Amino acid sequence: MILFTVAVKSWTLNISKNILTRRDKLKNYKRSLLCLAGITGLVLNASAAVAATSGSHYPLGGEGVAAGSPPPPGLHYRMYNTWYNADTLTDNNGDDVGLDFDLSAYAQIHRFVHITEKKIWGANWGYNVLIPMVSKDISIDPIGVDDNTSFALGDVILEPLALFWYRERYDAILTLALIAPTGDYDFSDAASPGLGYWSGMLTAGGTYYLDTEKSWTISALTRTLVHTEQDDTHVRPGAEFTIEGGIGKQFMVDNQWLVRPGINYCATWQISDDSQDGPGTIADERKEAYGVGAELNMLYLPWLLQGNLRYVHEFGAKNTAEGSSFVFTLTKSF
């Protein structure tokens, strides 16, 4: 999911003909100035705004239709490219707070995966690492926010335990990951590439094949994230739960090309309160958002090379930004 923070100043805002202190204004807007759509296959921490705590180390809809499908044993490299845009911030009722807000973010994540032949509980054991490079540009005119970051290192994901089950009619995934605050974080810089805290992430899900040829697929992948205290603000963000997946149909175009169009879905909920109120946030006001879209996956068999183009439209957001994203992934298997 994507985050930004801004120091609280003493000057005031004139909103709807009412003079409010910035502290009161921030309390009204609270966490809607929180997470946007981060990504890194899991990380795009490019967030929205005037919030004490960061949003999420995991993006809304980071994987798409085949979210529950693990790659086969071997070595794999995947590059995620995500373009995210949002111009709406929402409050606790899901209403637009009415700020002149604009966020543009790009993340390029490099993922290195090794799935071994070693068995644990009947599953193939694997491990992987994700290294994000992030660019962000955010502006909120009424409160003087205008920050940007150009292609800086974000927070790295280390996944030492990944278990994959391959069965005749389904695949299953169970993993544990640690997300390290390797990206620079500054409370006064809304475009900080890092989020300023550690996260632990549990992933579980799978894909079910609706026919014996495995051409029709339906998938669901869940992620549960817990966080440590954030640098500078001393607020521990609440835990999060996400689900994503989709339904797709695979076609053999010829003996070289496999094509899979599909419909994707995603949703995220904050499932526990922040540890305390922060500058611009209220601890018990939780964020949530939903998304739906379409994608096209193409696999060139002779090169074991595949590309995936996906669009996600967000809706129903509360206490966060609402926008849309385009994702292009390129995967090479060895």
Short mmCIF file of N, CA and C in Angstrom, two decimals, residues 251-260 296-308 330-333:
data_model
loop_
_atom_site.label_atom_id
_atom_site.label_comp_id
_atom_site.label_asym_id
_atom_site.label_seq_id
_atom_site.Cartn_x
_atom_site.Cartn_y
_atom_site.Cartn_z
N PHE A 251 -5.22 -19.63 -22.70
CA PHE A 251 -5.35 -20.13 -24.07
C PHE A 251 -3.97 -20.43 -24.63
N MET A 252 -3.87 -21.50 -25.39
CA MET A 252 -2.65 -21.82 -26.12
C MET A 252 -2.81 -21.23 -27.52
N VAL A 253 -2.11 -20.15 -27.82
CA VAL A 253 -2.23 -19.49 -29.12
C VAL A 253 -1.58 -20.35 -30.20
N ASP A 254 -0.37 -20.82 -29.93
CA ASP A 254 0.32 -21.77 -30.80
C ASP A 254 1.27 -22.56 -29.91
N ASN A 255 2.26 -23.21 -30.49
CA ASN A 255 3.15 -24.01 -29.65
C ASN A 255 4.20 -23.18 -28.93
N GLN A 256 4.11 -21.85 -29.04
CA GLN A 256 5.08 -20.97 -28.39
C GLN A 256 4.47 -19.99 -27.40
N TRP A 257 3.20 -19.64 -27.59
CA TRP A 257 2.58 -18.59 -26.78
C TRP A 257 1.41 -19.11 -25.96
N LEU A 258 1.40 -18.74 -24.66
CA LEU A 258 0.25 -18.95 -23.78
C LEU A 258 -0.28 -17.57 -23.38
N VAL A 259 -1.59 -17.39 -23.48
CA VAL A 259 -2.20 -16.10 -23.14
C VAL A 259 -3.29 -16.34 -22.09
N ARG A 260 -3.33 -15.46 -21.07
CA ARG A 260 -4.35 -15.60 -20.03
C ARG A 260 -4.95 -14.23 -19.70
N LEU A 296 -3.91 -8.91 -18.52
CA LEU A 296 -3.55 -9.83 -19.60
C LEU A 296 -2.15 -10.35 -19.33
N ASN A 297 -2.02 -11.68 -19.32
CA ASN A 297 -0.72 -12.32 -19.10
C ASN A 297 -0.32 -13.08 -20.36
N MET A 298 0.94 -12.92 -20.78
CA MET A 298 1.45 -13.61 -21.97
C MET A 298 2.75 -14.31 -21.63
N LEU A 299 2.86 -15.59 -21.98
CA LEU A 299 4.05 -16.40 -21.71
C LEU A 299 4.63 -16.89 -23.02
N TYR A 300 5.92 -16.58 -23.24
CA TYR A 300 6.63 -17.07 -24.42
C TYR A 300 7.45 -18.28 -24.00
N LEU A 301 6.98 -19.46 -24.35
CA LEU A 301 7.52 -20.71 -23.84
C LEU A 301 8.99 -20.95 -24.18
N PRO A 302 9.46 -20.68 -25.41
CA PRO A 302 10.87 -20.96 -25.71
C PRO A 302 11.85 -20.23 -24.80
N TRP A 303 11.48 -19.06 -24.33
CA TRP A 303 12.37 -18.27 -23.48
C TRP A 303 11.98 -18.34 -22.00
N LEU A 304 10.90 -19.02 -21.68
CA LEU A 304 10.37 -19.03 -20.31
C LEU A 304 10.25 -17.59 -19.79
N LEU A 305 9.69 -16.74 -20.62
CA LEU A 305 9.57 -15.32 -20.33
C LEU A 305 8.10 -14.92 -20.40
N GLN A 306 7.63 -14.22 -19.37
CA GLN A 306 6.23 -13.79 -19.39
C GLN A 306 6.09 -12.34 -18.98
N GLY A 307 5.08 -11.71 -19.55
CA GLY A 307 4.74 -10.33 -19.21
C GLY A 307 3.29 -10.26 -18.79
N ASN A 308 3.01 -9.37 -17.84
CA ASN A 308 1.65 -9.21 -17.33
C ASN A 308 1.34 -7.73 -17.22
N LEU A 330 7.45 -8.34 -15.46
CA LEU A 330 8.22 -9.14 -16.41
C LEU A 330 8.91 -10.24 -15.61
N THR A 331 8.70 -11.50 -15.99
CA THR A 331 9.22 -12.63 -15.24
C THR A 331 10.06 -13.53 -16.14
N LYS A 332 11.27 -13.86 -15.68
CA LYS A 332 12.15 -14.78 -16.41
C LYS A 332 12.47 -15.95 -15.49
N SER A 333 12.19 -17.16 -16.00
CA SER A 333 12.51 -18.38 -15.27
C SER A 333 13.76 -19.02 -15.87
#
